[in-house]
XYZ file of C-alpha atoms in Angstrom:
694
model
C 15.623 -23.240 -30.866
C 15.499 -26.310 -28.611
C 13.609 -25.251 -25.452
C 16.093 -27.166 -23.307
C 18.952 -25.059 -24.593
C 17.351 -21.774 -23.578
C 19.052 -20.298 -20.471
C 16.107 -19.286 -18.245
C 18.402 -17.139 -16.193
C 19.422 -14.748 -18.990
C 18.687 -11.143 -18.023
C 16.554 -10.475 -21.032
C 13.804 -12.670 -19.582
C 13.363 -10.392 -16.555
C 11.991 -6.912 -16.025
C 13.597 -4.680 -13.430
C 11.304 -4.858 -10.354
C 11.595 -1.125 -9.529
C 10.877 -0.027 -13.082
C 7.956 -2.438 -12.970
C 6.712 -0.656 -9.813
C 6.892 2.613 -11.593
C 4.739 1.084 -14.391
C 2.229 0.297 -11.661
C 2.121 3.891 -10.613
C 1.631 4.867 -14.285
C -1.458 2.696 -14.283
C -2.739 4.384 -11.101
C -2.218 7.744 -12.707
C -4.187 6.562 -15.720
C -7.247 6.274 -13.419
C -6.899 9.982 -12.752
C -7.106 10.619 -16.470
C -10.115 8.259 -17.025
C -13.213 10.373 -17.666
C -15.383 7.343 -16.866
C -14.114 7.549 -13.241
C -16.068 9.997 -11.000
C -14.272 13.342 -10.864
C -13.394 13.427 -7.168
C -12.247 9.789 -7.393
C -9.945 10.904 -10.266
C -8.435 13.484 -7.843
C -8.045 10.711 -5.249
C -6.150 8.518 -7.757
C -3.838 11.417 -8.441
C -3.108 11.742 -4.771
C -2.601 7.980 -4.409
C -0.109 8.095 -7.217
C 1.787 10.866 -5.389
C 1.785 9.007 -2.136
C 3.042 5.870 -3.904
C 5.828 7.826 -5.468
C 6.741 9.300 -2.055
C 7.063 5.736 -0.602
C 8.954 4.668 -3.699
C 11.653 7.139 -3.097
C 11.697 6.841 0.644
C 12.192 3.052 0.626
C 13.005 1.687 -2.844
C 15.177 4.404 -4.267
C 17.001 5.004 -0.937
C 17.995 1.357 -0.886
C 19.393 1.428 -4.471
C 21.246 4.635 -3.742
C 22.864 3.128 -0.682
C 24.150 0.234 -2.847
C 25.420 2.528 -5.577
C 27.181 4.877 -3.095
C 28.762 1.794 -1.519
C 30.175 0.894 -4.935
C 28.151 -2.181 -5.293
C 28.021 -3.740 -8.751
C 25.620 -6.523 -7.687
C 22.986 -6.831 -10.324
C 19.493 -8.213 -10.026
C 17.950 -10.685 -12.457
C 17.841 -8.031 -15.205
C 21.542 -7.528 -14.879
C 21.375 -3.782 -14.263
C 23.868 -2.393 -11.729
C 22.552 -0.123 -8.994
C 23.706 2.976 -10.787
C 22.179 1.850 -14.095
C 18.921 1.264 -12.181
C 19.039 4.702 -10.670
C 19.662 6.285 -14.058
C 16.575 4.459 -15.482
C 14.427 5.310 -12.435
C 15.368 9.052 -12.695
C 14.302 9.186 -16.367
C 10.941 7.399 -15.813
C 10.215 9.241 -12.504
C 10.784 12.658 -14.044
C 8.375 11.749 -16.852
C 5.739 10.467 -14.408
C 5.962 13.520 -12.129
C 5.622 15.887 -15.011
C 2.562 14.009 -16.217
C 1.034 14.173 -12.730
C 1.145 17.927 -12.732
C -0.023 18.108 -16.289
C -3.100 16.031 -15.333
C -3.699 18.315 -12.424
C -3.353 21.591 -14.228
C -4.858 20.750 -17.628
C -7.486 18.129 -16.852
C -8.571 17.998 -13.196
C -8.518 21.684 -12.117
C -10.563 22.773 -15.170
C -13.032 19.872 -14.742
C -13.411 20.555 -11.041
C -13.972 24.304 -11.779
C -16.845 23.334 -14.019
C -18.354 21.598 -10.962
C -17.862 24.706 -8.839
C -14.849 23.273 -7.028
C -12.206 25.883 -7.540
C -8.554 26.345 -6.668
C -8.032 30.084 -6.700
C -4.732 31.410 -7.863
C -3.316 34.487 -6.221
C -3.692 36.502 -9.404
C -7.447 35.748 -9.386
C -8.206 36.586 -5.752
C -10.952 39.219 -5.326
C -10.387 42.111 -2.931
C -12.671 40.480 -0.430
C -10.855 37.158 -0.696
C -7.495 38.930 -0.347
C -8.605 40.703 2.802
C -10.021 37.488 4.294
C -6.836 35.652 3.526
C -4.719 38.428 4.923
C -6.591 38.130 8.222
C -6.250 34.337 8.165
C -2.462 34.750 7.690
C -2.135 37.200 10.492
C -4.396 35.226 12.878
C -3.563 31.600 12.073
C -0.177 31.528 10.301
C 1.919 34.335 11.439
C 2.047 33.291 15.170
C 3.389 29.784 14.237
C 5.814 30.643 11.418
C 9.392 31.004 12.340
C 11.701 32.363 9.491
C 15.281 31.421 9.775
C 17.820 33.769 8.243
C 20.954 32.052 6.943
C 24.219 33.327 8.282
C 27.181 31.851 10.304
C 25.125 31.966 13.470
C 22.082 30.515 11.744
C 23.240 27.603 9.467
C 20.909 25.816 7.133
C 18.226 24.207 9.362
C 17.276 20.624 9.558
C 14.345 20.046 7.259
C 11.787 17.371 8.085
C 11.057 14.548 5.684
C 8.284 15.578 3.226
C 7.611 18.887 5.013
C 6.477 22.058 3.222
C 9.291 24.690 3.240
C 10.162 27.922 1.494
C 13.411 29.443 0.486
C 13.158 33.277 0.462
C 15.570 35.518 -1.433
C 15.892 38.871 0.391
C 17.409 42.277 -0.250
C 18.319 44.800 2.443
C 19.577 44.672 6.104
C 17.686 43.452 9.186
C 17.491 45.172 12.559
C 21.205 43.915 13.364
C 22.651 44.975 10.072
C 22.751 41.427 8.633
C 22.294 40.764 4.974
C 22.719 37.107 4.211
C 20.341 37.192 1.315
C 18.426 34.019 2.118
C 15.987 32.736 4.669
C 14.076 29.453 5.159
C 10.428 29.360 6.262
C 9.201 26.022 7.476
C 5.480 25.293 7.566
C 4.428 23.274 10.546
C 2.712 20.016 9.740
C -0.264 20.923 11.780
C -1.205 23.622 9.303
C -3.733 22.662 6.573
C -2.222 22.656 3.080
C -5.558 23.666 1.632
C -7.545 26.563 2.962
C -11.285 26.678 2.222
C -12.747 30.137 1.651
C -16.148 30.954 3.113
C -18.981 29.856 0.899
C -21.385 32.512 -0.245
C -24.406 32.731 -2.622
C -27.245 30.399 -3.554
C -26.815 26.943 -2.004
C -23.821 28.328 -0.167
C -21.964 28.946 -3.439
C -18.959 27.210 -4.904
C -16.295 25.300 -2.941
C -13.292 27.652 -3.187
C -9.806 26.590 -2.031
C -6.474 28.292 -1.748
C -3.198 26.419 -1.317
C -1.289 27.249 1.924
C 1.773 27.918 -0.240
C -0.120 30.650 -2.106
C -1.098 32.343 1.120
C 2.490 32.281 2.498
C 3.790 33.514 -0.864
C 1.303 36.452 -0.826
C 2.108 37.672 2.652
C 5.550 36.480 3.296
C 6.783 40.041 3.431
C 5.208 40.341 6.975
C 7.806 37.906 8.129
C 10.622 40.178 7.056
C 9.702 43.784 7.882
C 11.949 46.435 6.348
C 13.360 44.044 3.748
C 12.530 43.442 0.086
C 11.354 39.971 -1.075
C 13.099 39.131 -4.292
C 11.638 35.639 -4.544
C 9.876 33.004 -2.443
C 9.816 29.341 -3.651
C 8.382 26.271 -1.975
C 10.425 23.055 -1.716
C 10.234 19.660 -0.159
C 12.819 17.071 0.491
C 12.237 13.275 0.575
C 14.434 11.343 2.918
C 15.383 7.642 3.415
C 12.664 6.284 5.700
C 13.733 2.638 5.860
C 14.510 1.759 9.464
C 17.581 -0.276 10.350
C 17.653 -2.249 13.550
C 20.240 -5.061 14.004
C 17.958 -7.525 15.739
C 20.941 -9.827 16.626
C 22.561 -6.990 18.636
C 19.553 -5.473 20.542
C 18.008 -6.676 23.695
C 14.644 -4.863 23.333
C 13.367 -4.502 19.799
C 10.527 -2.121 20.879
C 12.956 0.373 22.479
C 15.397 0.063 19.597
C 12.608 0.846 17.031
C 11.492 3.822 19.101
C 14.942 5.251 18.817
C 15.076 4.637 15.049
C 11.696 6.338 14.424
C 13.155 9.686 15.403
C 15.872 9.352 12.804
C 13.397 8.655 10.005
C 12.439 12.392 10.112
C 16.021 13.381 9.122
C 17.321 10.422 7.201
C 19.553 10.874 4.155
C 18.008 13.134 1.481
C 16.891 11.218 -1.638
C 14.807 13.669 -3.691
C 14.298 17.437 -3.820
C 11.061 18.991 -5.186
C 10.981 22.762 -5.884
C 8.645 25.135 -7.523
C 8.880 25.282 -11.262
C 9.708 28.960 -11.233
C 12.557 28.587 -8.743
C 15.891 29.920 -10.221
C 18.616 27.648 -11.256
C 20.993 29.208 -8.686
C 18.565 28.646 -5.810
C 17.780 25.085 -6.898
C 21.473 24.346 -7.086
C 22.013 25.888 -3.705
C 19.377 23.583 -2.212
C 20.879 20.591 -4.019
C 24.238 21.322 -2.409
C 22.688 21.696 1.026
C 21.049 18.320 0.752
C 24.048 16.673 -1.009
C 21.986 15.720 -4.041
C 22.715 15.668 -7.729
C 20.894 17.217 -10.733
C 19.013 13.902 -11.333
C 17.504 14.197 -7.851
C 15.749 17.467 -8.633
C 12.071 17.687 -9.512
C 10.702 21.009 -10.559
C 6.946 21.019 -10.274
C 4.173 23.297 -11.521
C 1.916 23.309 -8.447
C 1.997 22.384 -4.737
C 5.001 20.233 -3.897
C 2.806 17.607 -2.115
C -0.214 16.736 -4.234
C -1.154 14.133 -1.696
C -2.561 16.854 0.651
C -5.229 17.559 -1.936
C -6.924 14.371 -0.707
C -8.599 16.591 1.880
C -10.836 17.944 -0.910
C -12.526 14.587 -1.169
C -13.931 14.867 2.398
C -14.505 18.580 2.416
C -16.766 18.594 -0.719
C -20.153 17.063 -0.170
C -20.824 15.918 -3.773
C -21.889 12.226 -3.862
C -22.514 12.561 -7.541
C -18.762 13.065 -8.049
C -17.815 9.960 -6.038
C -18.250 6.236 -6.400
C -21.755 5.121 -5.358
C -21.989 3.934 -1.775
C -22.775 0.274 -1.050
C -23.612 -1.932 1.933
C -21.338 -4.972 2.209
C -23.113 -8.339 2.099
C -23.277 -11.227 4.533
C -24.132 -14.877 4.068
C -27.643 -15.581 5.265
C -26.633 -17.557 8.391
C -23.804 -15.264 9.311
C -25.634 -12.263 10.714
C -24.039 -9.632 12.733
C -25.513 -10.832 15.988
C -25.815 -14.570 15.417
C -23.731 -17.304 17.258
C -20.642 -17.564 15.059
C -19.390 -20.763 16.802
C -22.748 -22.367 16.000
C -22.393 -21.567 12.329
C -18.788 -22.802 12.096
C -19.767 -26.062 13.718
C -21.917 -26.692 10.563
C -19.702 -25.275 7.819
C -16.714 -23.198 6.790
C -17.378 -19.590 5.709
C -15.332 -17.569 3.215
C -15.788 -13.835 3.036
C -14.584 -11.556 0.184
C -14.017 -8.062 1.420
C -14.937 -5.267 0.807
C -17.888 -6.689 -1.166
C -18.766 -8.651 1.957
C -18.612 -7.224 5.488
C -15.530 -7.311 7.716
C -17.853 -7.186 10.793
C -17.886 -10.932 11.368
C -14.141 -10.910 12.016
C -14.645 -8.296 14.682
C -17.688 -10.261 15.969
C -15.727 -13.458 16.290
C -13.156 -11.756 18.599
C -16.054 -10.012 20.550
C -17.912 -13.356 21.077
C -14.651 -15.115 22.069
C -13.863 -12.414 24.576
C -17.297 -12.778 26.316
C -17.840 -16.561 25.982
C -17.025 -18.373 29.268
C -16.147 -21.496 27.341
C -13.429 -19.782 25.456
C -10.060 -20.349 27.213
C -7.536 -18.704 24.865
C -7.300 -16.249 22.045
C -4.200 -16.012 19.857
C -3.803 -13.530 16.979
C -1.248 -11.918 14.705
C -1.410 -8.107 14.198
C 0.437 -6.342 11.385
C -1.706 -3.252 10.817
C -4.802 -2.525 12.783
C -5.541 1.211 12.422
C -6.464 3.593 15.289
C -9.287 2.825 17.625
C -9.406 -0.876 16.615
C -12.502 -2.719 17.944
C -10.532 -5.961 17.747
C -7.900 -4.602 20.105
C -10.631 -3.423 22.468
C -12.083 -6.994 22.621
C -8.641 -8.454 23.122
C -8.025 -6.095 26.062
C -11.375 -7.018 27.558
C -10.653 -10.751 27.141
C -7.274 -10.409 28.997
C -8.752 -8.392 31.731
C -11.466 -11.044 32.239
C -8.838 -13.623 32.761
C -8.648 -15.306 29.396
C -5.261 -16.408 27.976
C -4.578 -13.882 25.197
C -1.440 -13.938 23.039
C -0.780 -11.397 20.300
C 2.121 -11.429 17.923
C 2.670 -7.846 16.833
C 4.945 -7.046 13.955
C 6.562 -3.799 15.127
C 8.328 -3.287 11.794
C 5.195 -2.896 9.612
C 6.525 -0.032 7.428
C 5.175 3.417 8.443
C 2.995 1.809 11.196
C 5.830 1.231 13.586
C 4.855 3.952 16.023
C 1.239 2.863 16.093
C 2.285 -0.708 16.658
C 4.596 0.264 19.529
C 1.637 2.033 21.222
C -0.460 -1.046 20.554
C 2.084 -3.305 22.154
C 2.259 -1.162 25.186
C -1.554 -0.967 25.567
C -1.935 -4.795 25.232
C 0.815 -5.517 27.749
C -0.724 -3.228 30.289
C -3.977 -5.224 29.974
C -2.173 -8.483 30.608
C -1.895 -9.764 27.068
C 1.203 -11.877 26.253
C 2.791 -9.756 23.555
C 5.479 -11.280 21.245
C 7.266 -9.232 18.573
C 7.643 -12.119 16.109
C 10.785 -13.950 15.015
C 14.196 -12.356 14.751
C 15.148 -11.811 11.199
C 11.683 -12.492 9.865
C 8.631 -10.191 9.723
C 5.381 -11.893 10.824
C 3.086 -11.157 7.930
C 0.748 -14.127 8.363
C -2.878 -13.191 9.180
C -4.151 -15.653 11.791
C -6.677 -15.787 14.587
C -7.099 -18.806 16.830
C -9.811 -19.261 19.400
C -9.590 -22.229 21.816
C -12.936 -23.211 23.089
C -14.064 -25.997 25.494
C -16.919 -27.951 24.142
C -17.906 -30.924 26.350
C -14.803 -32.843 27.257
C -12.807 -31.568 24.217
C -11.050 -28.392 23.207
C -11.930 -27.149 19.761
C -10.001 -24.724 17.533
C -11.872 -22.006 15.722
C -9.686 -20.295 13.177
C -9.774 -17.216 10.898
C -7.120 -16.982 8.170
C -6.880 -14.006 5.846
C -5.059 -12.519 2.977
C -5.218 -8.975 4.462
C -4.704 -7.211 7.803
C -7.056 -6.984 10.738
C -7.910 -3.395 9.860
C -11.491 -2.370 9.525
C -10.785 0.746 7.380
C -8.661 -0.956 4.769
C -11.214 -3.784 4.658
C -13.467 -1.280 2.909
C -10.764 -0.352 0.442
C -8.786 -3.513 -0.183
C -10.051 -6.798 -1.725
C -9.173 -9.651 0.614
C -10.307 -13.113 1.525
C -11.063 -14.289 5.096
C -11.716 -17.940 5.847
C -13.555 -19.022 9.079
C -13.157 -22.730 9.876
C -13.309 -25.285 12.538
C -11.455 -27.809 10.454
C -9.409 -30.073 12.868
C -6.234 -30.172 10.850
C -6.231 -26.497 10.068
C -6.699 -25.639 13.678
C -3.825 -27.823 14.687
C -1.613 -26.275 12.033
C -2.417 -22.753 13.235
C -1.859 -23.854 16.874
C 1.601 -25.240 15.888
C 2.443 -22.005 14.089
C 1.643 -19.914 17.104
C 3.782 -22.219 19.337
C 6.592 -22.084 16.718
C 6.573 -18.157 16.921
C 6.269 -17.773 20.618
C 8.592 -20.655 21.797
C 11.958 -21.876 20.786
C 10.873 -25.366 19.734
C 10.759 -27.207 16.369
C 7.516 -28.704 15.189
C 6.609 -31.354 12.709
C 5.424 -30.710 9.187
C 2.040 -28.980 8.903
C -0.897 -31.028 7.455
C -2.900 -28.296 5.692
C -0.966 -25.039 5.528
C 2.154 -24.091 3.573
C 4.454 -21.687 5.485
C 7.307 -19.332 4.781
C 10.162 -19.424 5.262
C 9.986 -23.259 5.222
C 7.562 -24.971 2.788
C 5.684 -22.201 0.843
C 8.149 -21.611 -1.963
C 9.020 -25.310 -2.287
C 5.297 -26.195 -2.299
C 4.490 -23.641 -4.967
C 7.376 -24.779 -7.255
C 6.376 -28.460 -6.763
C 2.813 -27.708 -7.875
C 4.011 -25.696 -10.865
C 6.321 -28.596 -11.862
C 3.405 -31.056 -11.431
C 1.376 -29.120 -13.894
C 4.215 -29.139 -16.334
C 4.433 -32.962 -16.036
C 0.755 -33.245 -16.625
C 1.080 -31.079 -19.831
C 3.983 -33.155 -21.108
C 1.846 -36.314 -20.565
C -0.817 -34.815 -22.819
C -3.264 -33.842 -20.083
C -4.997 -30.483 -19.506
C -2.829 -28.337 -17.429
C -3.606 -24.830 -16.094
C -2.298 -22.398 -13.455
C -4.083 -19.230 -12.288
C -2.311 -17.024 -9.805
C -3.482 -13.749 -8.310
C -0.870 -11.778 -6.301
C 0.278 -8.216 -5.711
C 3.788 -8.855 -6.895
C 5.819 -11.543 -8.728
C 9.577 -11.106 -8.554
C 11.233 -14.323 -7.241
C 13.566 -15.729 -9.904
C 13.159 -19.407 -8.989
C 9.334 -19.262 -9.210
C 9.552 -17.361 -12.501
C 11.880 -20.000 -13.963
C 9.442 -22.750 -12.883
C 6.606 -20.764 -14.702
C 8.775 -20.502 -17.809
C 9.376 -24.221 -17.757
C 5.604 -24.900 -17.224
C 4.851 -22.645 -20.294
C 7.466 -24.470 -22.367
C 5.753 -27.771 -21.384
C 2.371 -26.448 -22.634
C 0.756 -25.355 -19.352
C -1.842 -22.486 -19.749
C -0.688 -19.789 -17.191
C -2.871 -16.817 -16.292
C -1.248 -14.364 -13.897
C -3.163 -11.502 -12.324
C -0.447 -9.335 -10.855
C -1.433 -5.977 -9.490
C 1.941 -4.358 -9.081
C 5.538 -5.500 -9.757
C 6.079 -8.300 -12.241
C 9.562 -9.303 -13.289
C 8.309 -12.114 -15.627
C 8.287 -11.283 -19.307
C 5.288 -12.925 -21.011
C 4.999 -13.731 -24.693
C 8.645 -14.681 -25.349
C 8.793 -17.276 -28.137
C 9.865 -20.689 -26.784
C 9.805 -19.468 -23.167
C 6.547 -17.795 -22.174
C 4.262 -18.200 -25.094
C 1.571 -19.690 -22.797
C 1.719 -17.022 -20.128
C -0.572 -14.002 -19.958
C -0.101 -11.364 -17.219
C -2.783 -8.758 -16.445
C -3.121 -6.172 -13.769
C -6.493 -4.942 -12.376
C -6.592 -1.281 -11.297
C -9.951 0.004 -10.127
C -12.026 1.290 -7.270
C -10.617 -1.143 -4.796
C -7.000 -2.030 -4.277
C -6.587 -5.666 -5.361
C -4.946 -7.440 -2.470
C -6.135 -11.032 -2.599
C -3.486 -13.741 -3.143
C -4.897 -16.992 -4.633
C -2.968 -19.926 -6.225
C -4.880 -22.429 -8.498
C -3.302 -25.617 -9.910
C -5.605 -27.722 -12.072
C -3.895 -31.073 -11.250
C -5.954 -33.214 -13.702
C -9.152 -32.088 -12.201
C -8.220 -32.758 -8.510
C -7.181 -29.154 -8.173
C -5.187 -27.342 -5.453
C -6.624 -23.954 -4.427
C -4.838 -21.761 -1.875
C -5.391 -18.301 -0.519
C -2.365 -16.656 1.083
C -0.906 -13.726 2.966
C 2.181 -13.965 0.673
C 3.148 -12.399 -2.591
C 5.641 -14.288 -4.792
C 8.618 -12.179 -3.822
C 11.956 -13.055 -2.205
C 11.067 -11.324 0.968
C 7.735 -13.316 1.326
C 9.379 -16.592 0.702
C 12.581 -16.151 2.704
C 12.406 -13.292 5.164
C 8.747 -13.391 6.380
C 6.526 -15.684 8.296
C 3.619 -16.247 5.910
C 0.896 -18.802 5.363
C -0.984 -20.240 2.378
C -4.128 -22.062 3.330
C -6.144 -24.490 1.202
C -9.731 -23.780 0.418
C -11.456 -27.227 0.913
C -15.099 -26.293 1.128
C -16.750 -26.852 -2.255
C -18.850 -23.640 -2.055
C -15.773 -21.586 -1.183
C -13.799 -23.163 -4.019
C -16.548 -22.510 -6.458
C -16.769 -18.936 -5.408
C -13.071 -18.251 -5.660
C -12.846 -19.754 -9.064
C -15.787 -17.722 -10.189
C -14.008 -14.612 -8.814
C -10.828 -15.571 -10.789
C -12.795 -15.960 -13.963
C -14.396 -12.496 -13.340
C -10.890 -10.915 -13.261
C -9.817 -12.806 -16.368
C -12.981 -11.613 -18.192
C -12.519 -7.948 -17.196
C -12.192 -5.740 -20.287
C -12.383 -2.210 -18.645
C -10.092 -2.152 -15.669
C -7.555 -4.839 -16.846
C -4.095 -4.004 -18.262
C -2.206 -6.592 -20.262
C 1.571 -6.796 -19.756
C 3.413 -6.711 -23.117
C 6.731 -8.409 -23.922
C 8.489 -4.958 -23.942
C 7.372 -4.203 -20.351
C 4.670 -1.873 -21.218
C 0.963 -2.341 -20.326
C -2.019 -1.965 -22.617
C -5.463 -1.327 -21.147
C -8.023 -3.730 -22.443
C -11.199 -2.375 -24.059
C -14.366 -4.191 -25.182
C -14.017 -5.545 -28.724
C -16.552 -4.429 -31.263
C -19.918 -5.828 -30.252
C -18.542 -7.020 -26.828
C -20.252 -5.837 -23.652
C -18.083 -3.888 -21.171
C -17.228 -5.985 -18.126
C -15.714 -4.732 -14.829
C -14.808 -7.470 -12.329
C -15.050 -5.236 -9.260
C -18.466 -3.897 -10.331
C -19.701 -7.444 -11.084
C -18.557 -8.671 -7.665
C -20.271 -5.783 -5.954
C -23.518 -6.683 -7.647
C -23.066 -10.359 -6.740
C -21.942 -10.113 -3.174
C -22.916 -6.724 -1.641
C -26.418 -6.281 -0.144
C -26.897 -2.969 -1.915
C -24.644 -1.278 -4.453
């Protein structure tokens, strides 16, 4: 078939983005099954998969449900209607959840027991354990549990999003002669979901844990004296957690979001999880109460919130069952206490977290806050984490009279409350706080320090692919560029003016920016590679992003492949592009790296006949990043930094242990070393190369 006659918009060329996201969760779950992964890390991956699925329902599924209930027939690129998408999601999600619990019960719990980390079932409690747990129930649980009988005076209670609850079937009459037959017991969130039994024996004995649900089941009769317990079953409801604020209609975004946060706890029900042994009648009763259908029911063989098992990782002191610790590296002239401004006057510095330390980012803000020659500090904050040292330094700088401006994205999902508190704290210190641009999330990661040097003002800049968050900097891979490049500094200065004022500014010299030039710049560079290939020149594109879903960019990549461009895509999560389609994407390979660290760097490489363009970015290749967010892509101009990043990309393309290759049918196949080939793990190689000790 003539390539020019192929319709690149046909639905068969696109994967559904939500089903692609479920495939990502399947790859995360595979880490929990991998016996080469340390055992407690396997448990952690299981918890991460559970947490991912929670957010998937809270945000993604809730949005599709809303469209389906509104009667929308609008289809995405794959041509599925909202209802067809929901049906497919239900089938895959039920399969994934069943596999989660199989892995827990058949693989992880037995393997942990062999290491003396045990989850004791009620049937296996010793007399001594039973007595200890009875006292624990009476002393710690009974005073805070409030059973609610269901009758006309006590209707079905409001149930918090993702909270642990029990429906209890009763027989007999209470003190007032009531016999409703049902009661609800809600477990306060302050209660631990795992209870550690006292350790005894040599070396303090095994680590024994009991699920809170088991303790409540065992002693629930104490909540209903004089009545017979016919059944007690745990359940959990997941609710719509996407916040809606009409920014065009509110005068104060912060106050409006504060009001919306309260509604998140009791949003529309999306999913119901119940114990596997819950009767069909009781399960249907709960479905009716939450206005859900049979496809929304998930019966699980274990605790309804596996994510709470994450506590075991911290409670059990077994370094041999965890990843080896490491000390992040630092360039030789970029020590923790050295003069950062002096270093940047000589050269640019690129850091690759977590293999290299995040401390210099904090140190830059600290030195700027104390330096009498620094006149102004401007920064974007999306997620910072609690007790942020960066925020402390910004507060000090403002109190010392420096001009400090912070653009806070209040709508960073699930961090809204923390960001509201952060905004209030900064404003009280005298910081100029801006909430971004109406209709666009501020997702760019930028820090600008304006310093007087002689008779001139110099711009010192940090640009990153990840958040200014010291904890996630130990868990996520991200790049951070420190530079005093004149044009880059001027671009960042213009961006801050653009976001804090109402003016229009001329085109940027170095940076690409969403929602204005980033998508256009990316497509232009893809098309340029296609032109080089058609002219018989070497043409190559390497892209590393978290997600690839934007149809226009995908079509440009298809056209580049048709022209003969070699395209390597490293896409951690959602990917709607279908590789390996004859005549369309023969020259495109898509791989996903799932390992110890969450791959978070975004890098775009275009060969350009040897005069290559290399960008790092805060943006994924998604509609929201191109059109509904303020994002940046910044060029890497320093030769050492460019060499380093290209070496990193080649490491990821060489990985044959943690890499998954996307197939034309949408499935992923995990790569394994060929016969005689040495195993190669990119993240392990980068640790060895960049960390001080690993």
